Short mmCIF file of C-alpha atoms in Angstrom, two decimals:
data_model
loop_
_atom_site.label_atom_id
_atom_site.label_comp_id
_atom_site.label_asym_id
_atom_site.label_seq_id
_atom_site.Cartn_x
_atom_site.Cartn_y
_atom_site.Cartn_z
CA MET A 217 -0.06 0.11 0.14
CA ALA A 218 1.31 3.37 -1.02
CA THR A 219 2.24 5.72 2.13
CA ASN A 220 0.01 8.46 1.04
CA GLU A 221 -3.20 6.03 0.82
CA LYS A 222 -5.61 6.10 3.71
CA SER A 223 -6.43 3.08 5.53
CA LYS A 224 -9.87 1.91 4.57
CA ASN A 225 -10.21 1.44 8.65
CA GLU A 226 -9.29 5.15 9.24
CA THR A 227 -12.18 6.89 10.56
CA ARG A 228 -13.09 10.17 8.57
CA LYS A 229 -13.86 13.35 10.05
CA PRO A 230 -17.04 14.82 8.92
CA GLY A 231 -16.46 18.20 6.55
CA PRO A 232 -18.36 21.22 6.89
CA ARG A 233 -21.95 20.82 6.39
CA HIS A 234 -24.42 23.70 5.49
CA LYS A 235 -26.39 23.91 8.63
CA ARG A 236 -30.24 24.47 8.47
CA PRO A 237 -32.36 25.36 11.39
CA ALA A 238 -35.17 22.86 11.99
CA PHE A 239 -38.33 24.17 11.19
CA GLN A 240 -40.74 24.46 14.30
CA MET A 241 -44.41 24.01 13.89
CA ARG A 242 -46.08 27.03 13.64
CA ILE A 243 -49.54 26.75 14.64
CA SER A 244 -51.83 29.32 16.06
CA THR A 245 -55.15 28.58 17.89
CA LYS A 246 -55.89 31.93 18.89
CA TYR A 247 -59.00 32.06 16.95
CA ALA A 248 -59.61 28.29 17.24
CA PRO A 249 -63.02 27.05 18.40
CA ARG A 250 -63.47 27.34 22.10
CA LYS A 251 -65.46 24.92 24.64
CA ILE A 252 -68.44 26.44 26.31
CA ALA A 253 -70.31 25.79 29.59
CA GLU A 254 -73.36 23.79 29.61
CA GLY A 255 -76.27 25.79 28.79
CA GLN A 256 -74.43 28.79 27.52
CA VAL A 257 -75.13 29.87 23.65
CA ARG A 258 -72.38 30.46 21.37
CA SER A 259 -71.30 34.05 20.40
CA CYS A 260 -68.34 35.68 18.53
CA ILE A 261 -64.93 36.88 20.02
CA LYS A 262 -64.89 40.47 21.15
CA ASP A 263 -61.33 41.31 20.46
CA THR A 264 -61.82 42.79 16.90
CA SER A 265 -60.64 45.93 14.94
CA LEU A 266 -64.02 46.19 12.82
CA THR A 267 -66.36 49.28 13.67
CA PRO A 268 -69.86 48.68 14.39
CA GLU A 269 -70.64 49.80 10.57
CA GLN A 270 -68.15 47.08 9.21
CA MET A 271 -70.15 44.56 11.26
CA LEU A 272 -73.48 45.29 10.14
CA GLU A 273 -72.25 45.16 6.79
CA LEU A 274 -70.75 41.50 7.72
CA TYR A 275 -74.39 40.85 8.75
CA ARG A 276 -75.94 41.72 5.52
CA TYR A 277 -73.28 39.50 3.59
CA LEU A 278 -74.32 36.81 5.79
CA LYS A 279 -78.07 37.02 5.33
CA LEU A 280 -77.60 37.78 1.82
CA THR A 281 -75.79 34.46 1.21
CA ARG A 282 -78.24 32.15 2.93
CA LEU A 283 -81.26 34.11 1.46
CA VAL A 284 -80.07 33.82 -2.19
CA GLU A 285 -79.06 30.29 -1.71
CA GLU A 286 -82.74 29.52 -0.10
CA ARG A 287 -84.22 31.21 -3.22
CA ILE A 288 -81.83 29.09 -5.78
CA VAL A 289 -83.28 25.99 -3.83
CA ASN A 290 -86.88 27.20 -4.61
CA LEU A 291 -85.72 28.06 -8.15
CA TYR A 292 -84.46 24.35 -8.45
CA ARG A 293 -87.49 22.71 -7.26
CA GLN A 294 -89.45 24.46 -9.76
CA THR A 295 -86.97 23.01 -12.39
CA LYS A 296 -85.79 26.72 -13.29
CA VAL A 297 -82.16 25.95 -12.26
CA VAL A 298 -79.93 23.95 -15.01
CA GLY A 299 -77.64 21.67 -13.17
CA GLY A 300 -76.91 21.16 -9.29
CA VAL A 301 -77.44 23.24 -6.50
CA TYR A 302 -74.46 23.13 -3.77
CA ARG A 303 -75.24 25.28 -0.70
CA SER A 304 -72.99 26.54 1.96
CA LEU A 305 -75.65 26.18 4.94
CA GLY A 306 -74.01 26.39 8.43
CA GLN A 307 -70.51 27.66 6.89
CA GLU A 308 -71.11 31.06 5.46
CA ALA A 309 -69.40 33.02 8.29
CA THR A 310 -65.92 31.31 6.96
CA ALA A 311 -66.25 32.61 3.14
CA VAL A 312 -67.68 35.97 4.25
CA GLY A 313 -65.44 36.89 6.93
CA SER A 314 -62.11 35.88 5.25
CA ALA A 315 -63.00 37.71 2.02
CA TYR A 316 -63.87 40.90 3.78
CA ALA A 317 -60.25 41.16 5.15
CA LEU A 318 -59.03 41.79 1.51
CA ARG A 319 -58.64 44.93 -0.41
CA PRO A 320 -60.61 45.44 -3.25
CA ASP A 321 -57.42 44.46 -5.94
CA ASP A 322 -56.94 41.24 -3.94
CA PHE A 323 -57.78 38.19 -5.69
CA ILE A 324 -60.10 34.98 -4.58
CA THR A 325 -60.57 31.75 -6.12
CA PRO A 326 -63.32 30.28 -4.17
CA ILE A 327 -65.16 26.70 -4.51
CA ILE A 328 -68.77 25.88 -4.68
CA ARG A 329 -69.49 26.66 -1.07
CA ASP A 330 -68.05 29.99 -1.18
CA LEU A 331 -70.69 32.10 -2.53
CA GLY A 332 -70.52 34.72 0.63
CA SER A 333 -66.87 35.69 -0.56
CA VAL A 334 -68.27 36.32 -4.17
CA PHE A 335 -70.73 38.82 -2.90
CA VAL A 336 -68.18 40.38 -0.92
CA LYS A 337 -66.13 40.92 -4.11
CA GLY A 338 -68.91 42.70 -5.77
CA ILE A 339 -70.87 40.01 -7.75
CA ARG A 340 -74.80 40.78 -7.62
CA PRO A 341 -77.31 38.20 -6.79
CA ARG A 342 -79.04 38.85 -10.02
CA GLU A 343 -75.63 37.60 -11.86
CA ILE A 344 -75.77 34.62 -9.62
CA PHE A 345 -79.50 33.71 -10.18
CA ALA A 346 -78.94 34.40 -14.07
CA GLN A 347 -75.91 31.89 -13.82
CA TYR A 348 -77.71 29.12 -12.29
CA MET A 349 -80.52 29.43 -14.70
CA ALA A 350 -78.03 29.55 -17.63
CA LYS A 351 -79.56 32.53 -18.99
CA ALA A 352 -77.84 34.86 -21.68
CA TRP A 353 -77.47 37.68 -19.29
CA GLY A 354 -75.66 35.55 -16.78
CA PRO A 355 -71.81 36.04 -16.53
CA SER A 356 -70.91 33.27 -18.64
CA GLY A 357 -73.83 33.79 -21.10
CA GLY A 358 -75.24 30.38 -20.55
CA LYS A 359 -71.83 28.34 -21.07
CA ASP A 360 -71.39 27.26 -17.60
CA LEU A 361 -73.23 27.08 -14.26
CA ASN A 362 -73.40 28.00 -10.47
CA VAL A 363 -70.34 29.80 -9.39
CA HIS A 364 -68.16 28.45 -12.31
CA PHE A 365 -67.53 31.98 -14.01
CA GLY A 366 -64.96 34.72 -13.23
CA TYR A 367 -64.57 38.42 -12.91
CA MET A 368 -60.73 39.36 -13.63
CA GLU A 369 -61.45 42.93 -12.95
CA LYS A 370 -63.08 42.14 -9.71
CA GLY A 371 -60.24 39.86 -8.75
CA PHE A 372 -62.57 36.71 -8.83
CA ILE A 373 -60.98 33.63 -10.49
CA GLY A 374 -63.62 31.06 -11.18
CA PRO A 375 -63.29 27.61 -9.29
CA ILE A 376 -62.34 24.64 -11.10
CA SER A 377 -64.19 21.37 -10.71
CA HIS A 378 -60.98 19.37 -10.25
CA LEU A 379 -60.50 20.36 -6.55
CA GLY A 380 -57.14 21.47 -5.54
CA ASP A 381 -56.25 22.94 -9.05
CA MET A 382 -57.25 26.48 -8.00
CA ILE A 383 -53.79 26.28 -5.78
CA PRO A 384 -51.35 26.10 -8.53
CA VAL A 385 -53.49 28.56 -10.77
CA MET A 386 -53.45 31.08 -7.84
CA THR A 387 -49.74 30.64 -7.44
CA GLY A 388 -49.48 31.48 -11.19
CA ILE A 389 -51.58 34.79 -10.65
CA LEU A 390 -49.34 35.91 -7.85
CA LEU A 391 -46.15 34.97 -9.58
CA GLY A 392 -47.30 37.20 -12.52
CA ALA A 393 -48.32 40.01 -10.26
CA ARG A 394 -44.87 39.72 -8.81
CA MET A 395 -43.21 40.20 -12.02
CA GLN A 396 -45.59 43.39 -13.03
CA GLN A 397 -44.77 44.72 -9.46
CA LYS A 398 -48.02 44.61 -8.37
CA ASP A 399 -48.93 44.78 -4.48
CA ILE A 400 -51.91 42.04 -4.23
CA VAL A 401 -52.70 38.94 -2.03
CA GLY A 402 -54.38 35.82 -3.13
CA LEU A 403 -56.89 34.05 -0.95
CA ALA A 404 -57.72 30.48 -2.31
CA TYR A 405 -60.31 28.14 -0.76
CA ILE A 406 -60.18 24.40 -0.69
CA GLY A 407 -62.22 21.55 1.31
CA ASP A 408 -60.55 18.91 3.62
CA GLY A 409 -60.95 16.60 0.87
CA GLY A 410 -59.46 18.84 -1.86
CA SER A 411 -56.40 19.51 0.39
CA SER A 412 -55.57 15.55 0.20
CA THR A 413 -54.84 16.12 -3.76
CA GLY A 414 -51.32 16.28 -5.43
CA ALA A 415 -52.06 19.54 -7.04
CA PHE A 416 -52.95 21.17 -3.77
CA TYR A 417 -49.45 19.82 -2.57
CA GLU A 418 -47.63 20.92 -5.70
CA GLY A 419 -49.12 24.63 -5.56
CA MET A 420 -48.63 24.96 -1.79
CA ASN A 421 -44.76 24.11 -2.16
CA PHE A 422 -44.13 26.11 -5.06
CA ALA A 423 -45.80 29.13 -3.35
CA ALA A 424 -44.06 28.33 -0.04
CA VAL A 425 -40.63 28.04 -1.80
CA GLN A 426 -41.30 31.31 -3.89
CA LYS A 427 -42.72 33.17 -0.80
CA LEU A 428 -45.70 34.27 -2.73
CA PRO A 429 -48.49 36.31 -0.78
CA LEU A 430 -50.82 33.39 -1.10
CA ILE A 431 -53.41 32.50 2.07
CA VAL A 432 -54.94 29.09 1.65
CA ILE A 433 -58.27 28.46 3.71
CA VAL A 434 -58.90 25.02 4.07
CA GLU A 435 -62.67 24.71 5.06
CA SER A 436 -62.69 21.44 7.23
CA ASN A 437 -66.46 20.90 7.56
CA SER A 438 -66.26 17.10 8.31
CA TYR A 439 -66.90 15.30 4.93
CA ALA A 440 -65.53 15.14 1.73
CA TYR A 441 -68.60 14.65 -0.24
CA SER A 442 -69.97 11.55 1.88
CA THR A 443 -66.36 10.54 3.32
CA PRO A 444 -65.87 11.43 6.65
CA THR A 445 -62.46 13.44 7.19
CA SER A 446 -61.17 10.88 9.67
CA MET A 447 -61.19 8.38 6.70
CA GLN A 448 -59.40 10.38 4.02
CA THR A 449 -56.45 11.67 6.29
CA ALA A 450 -54.31 10.86 9.31
CA VAL A 451 -53.90 14.46 10.67
CA ARG A 452 -55.92 15.64 13.31
CA ASN A 453 -55.86 19.14 12.04
CA MET A 454 -55.39 20.36 8.45
CA ALA A 455 -53.35 23.26 9.63
CA GLU A 456 -50.78 20.63 10.64
CA ARG A 457 -49.84 20.18 7.00
CA ALA A 458 -48.45 23.63 7.10
CA ALA A 459 -45.38 22.24 8.61
CA ALA A 460 -44.60 20.21 5.40
CA PHE A 461 -44.35 23.52 3.51
CA GLY A 462 -42.20 25.48 6.15
CA ILE A 463 -45.08 28.16 6.64
CA PRO A 464 -47.33 29.17 9.39
CA GLY A 465 -50.61 27.66 10.05
CA TYR A 466 -53.85 28.87 11.85
CA ILE A 467 -56.96 27.26 13.11
CA VAL A 468 -59.96 29.30 13.35
CA ASP A 469 -63.49 28.87 14.32
CA GLY A 470 -65.05 28.68 10.86
CA ASN A 471 -68.67 29.93 12.55
CA ASP A 472 -67.66 32.90 13.91
CA VAL A 473 -67.29 35.62 11.46
CA ILE A 474 -65.25 37.98 13.55
CA ALA A 475 -62.90 35.28 13.95
CA CYS A 476 -62.47 34.36 10.40
CA PHE A 477 -62.09 38.12 9.53
CA GLU A 478 -59.50 38.75 12.27
CA VAL A 479 -57.24 35.46 11.30
CA THR A 480 -57.23 36.29 7.63
CA LYS A 481 -56.61 40.05 8.18
CA GLN A 482 -53.39 38.64 10.36
CA ALA A 483 -52.31 36.42 7.30
CA VAL A 484 -53.13 38.98 4.74
CA ASP A 485 -50.72 41.54 6.71
CA HIS A 486 -47.99 38.57 6.98
CA ALA A 487 -48.41 37.86 3.21
CA ARG A 488 -48.38 41.32 2.24
CA ALA A 489 -45.11 42.05 4.04
CA GLY A 490 -43.42 39.76 1.81
CA LYS A 491 -43.33 36.91 4.29
CA GLY A 492 -44.86 34.41 2.29
CA THR A 493 -47.76 31.91 2.32
CA VAL A 494 -49.95 31.20 4.80
CA LEU A 495 -52.50 28.10 5.54
CA ILE A 496 -55.67 28.56 7.51
CA GLU A 497 -57.93 25.50 8.78
CA ALA A 498 -61.53 26.83 9.41
CA LYS A 499 -63.30 24.36 11.56
CA THR A 500 -66.91 24.45 10.59
CA TYR A 501 -69.58 22.00 9.32
CA ARG A 502 -71.61 21.57 6.15
CA ARG A 503 -75.34 21.08 6.86
CA LYS A 504 -76.52 20.28 3.70
CA GLY A 505 -75.59 17.64 1.38
CA HIS A 506 -72.70 17.92 -1.29
CA ALA A 507 -75.32 18.99 -3.57
CA GLU A 508 -79.22 19.49 -3.15
CA HIS A 509 -79.78 16.13 -4.41
CA ASP A 510 -77.60 14.44 -1.86
CA ASP A 511 -79.79 12.94 1.00
CA GLN A 512 -77.06 12.71 3.45
CA ARG A 513 -77.85 9.14 4.70
CA TYR A 514 -74.16 8.89 5.65
CA VAL A 515 -74.39 11.63 8.23
CA PRO A 516 -75.27 10.08 11.93
CA GLU A 517 -78.68 10.52 13.20
CA GLY A 518 -79.05 13.99 15.05
CA GLU A 519 -75.68 15.50 13.84
CA VAL A 520 -77.20 18.23 11.72
CA GLU A 521 -79.71 19.27 14.13
CA TYR A 522 -77.08 19.52 16.78
CA TRP A 523 -75.14 21.98 14.73
CA GLU A 524 -78.09 24.01 13.85
CA LYS A 525 -79.23 24.49 17.24
CA HIS A 526 -75.67 24.92 19.02
CA ASN A 527 -73.45 26.26 16.38
CA ASP A 528 -75.21 28.31 13.54
CA PRO A 529 -72.71 31.15 12.16
CA ILE A 530 -75.92 33.65 11.75
CA ASP A 531 -77.40 32.92 15.22
CA ARG A 532 -74.15 33.38 16.85
CA PHE A 533 -73.38 36.66 15.11
CA GLU A 534 -76.94 38.15 15.78
CA LYS A 535 -76.24 37.36 19.43
CA PHE A 536 -73.06 39.04 19.29
CA LEU A 537 -74.50 42.05 17.83
CA LEU A 538 -77.37 42.37 20.43
CA ASP A 539 -75.46 41.70 23.33
CA GLN A 540 -72.90 44.39 22.31
CA LYS A 541 -75.51 46.61 21.62
CA ILE A 542 -74.20 47.16 18.06
CA ALA A 543 -77.90 46.56 16.71
CA ASP A 544 -81.38 45.78 18.18
CA GLN A 545 -83.74 43.42 16.74
CA GLU A 546 -85.41 46.21 14.55
CA LYS A 547 -82.40 47.08 12.76
CA LEU A 548 -81.37 43.42 12.31
CA GLU A 549 -84.82 42.73 10.83
CA ALA A 550 -84.80 46.01 8.52
CA ILE A 551 -81.40 44.76 7.02
CA THR A 552 -83.03 41.31 6.53
CA ALA A 553 -86.13 43.06 4.69
CA ASP A 554 -83.63 45.05 2.53
CA VAL A 555 -81.88 41.79 1.64
CA MET A 556 -85.16 40.22 0.61
CA ARG A 557 -86.09 43.14 -1.61
CA GLU A 558 -82.92 43.14 -3.70
CA ILE A 559 -83.33 39.20 -3.99
CA ASP A 560 -87.04 39.54 -5.09
CA GLU A 561 -85.97 42.31 -7.82
CA ASP A 562 -82.84 40.22 -8.95
CA SER A 563 -84.74 37.01 -9.25
CA GLU A 564 -87.41 38.46 -11.01
CA TRP A 565 -84.87 40.00 -13.30
CA ALA A 566 -83.08 36.96 -13.83
CA GLU A 567 -86.37 35.04 -14.56
CA SER A 568 -87.20 37.46 -17.06
CA SER A 569 -83.78 37.35 -18.79
CA PRO A 570 -83.88 35.37 -22.31
CA MET A 571 -82.16 32.09 -22.97
CA PRO A 572 -78.95 32.16 -24.87
CA GLU A 573 -79.11 31.57 -28.85
CA PRO A 574 -77.61 28.19 -29.69
CA GLU A 575 -74.74 29.75 -31.97
CA GLY A 576 -73.62 31.93 -28.92
CA ALA A 577 -71.70 28.63 -27.62
CA VAL A 578 -69.14 28.75 -30.55
CA TYR A 579 -67.98 32.11 -29.20
CA GLY A 580 -65.47 32.88 -26.06
CA VAL A 581 -63.75 29.39 -26.69
CA PHE A 582 -60.74 31.37 -28.13
CA ASP A 583 -60.02 35.33 -28.02
CA ASN A 584 -62.41 36.26 -31.14
CA SER A 585 -60.46 39.05 -31.59
CA ILE A 586 -57.51 36.99 -32.78
CA VAL A 587 -59.14 34.01 -34.04
CA PRO A 588 -62.37 33.24 -35.69
CA PRO A 589 -65.17 31.22 -33.63
CA ALA A 590 -64.35 27.71 -32.86
CA TRP A 591 -66.96 26.11 -35.25
CA ARG A 592 -68.76 28.07 -37.86
CA PRO A 593 -72.02 26.88 -38.52
CA LYS A 594 -74.07 27.84 -41.81
CA VAL A 595 -76.34 30.17 -39.97
CA LEU A 596 -73.33 32.33 -39.23
CA GLU A 597 -72.04 32.65 -42.95
CA ASN A 598 -74.76 34.54 -44.35
#
């Protein structure tokens, strides 16, 4: 053996390594659901930056969401709705409270149970009614249904049926905004089932690495369609998944509209300051089936009734507003009456609007200022 060769049995000293601090799981439970004493009625957190006027506006959005959905169900039963109806009954506070924390130029990408966030972004009930009835005056001109449409100018990206895919789409929006030096935040919603998809993880990982100003709200409502959460994920809290991406996670009471606003506001401030992505888990409950045709036979007896009686988000907020003397019962009834007048007018407008012309389907597939319609029937050649 040559004298300059080291013995195979010689112990080598480890060389210098790049030291990276271990990630500490950062999950905030400040706004998480709290246990209450037997016989007490749930309310909302009192520590808030909201003004009384803003709280009453939140109440209006909550009532608007629930009453619009009730009207859509009535239209559905009259066979005036095309396709399915997907309600947010029991979890309206999550969408309304979170979207209210954004600026008008910020972006959202909701899923089918986030109608409240769409209203906060400035979409009118008449547009929702016309969309559900596939009318020509609807946002998509009858080409699609329910909330499958978008308003780029209002910061509303339409949902994608393949759950989880909205996350990478929103990362693209935010990366493009950064390149254009636009100071915007993106808020994406996903269900507990959708957060188990590969697209969710890919989008979250990219956003975390790039420190994009993305906020993702996982609406943990106990069921992924008909599958209980415990049967499709091993984690106890969806917020624990934040550790996989090295980002902060929050748990919030999804039926407390004030808590949803405050935790999202905190996340928005974090993201807008250049500190990166945030994951929020909103613990709530879906009191209707996946869609109106779902009879919920997979739900244990009495479960829906319990949530309706003890943890309804609108009942809780009404109690808060009355207890804090922000409004009296007469004021709340006046807001509800005003909402009903708007719904009646907008529903009538949508019902009286025309159905789309068949040849309209060939337009809007591509940018028709650049390319001709996708298919040119003879009726358009004359």
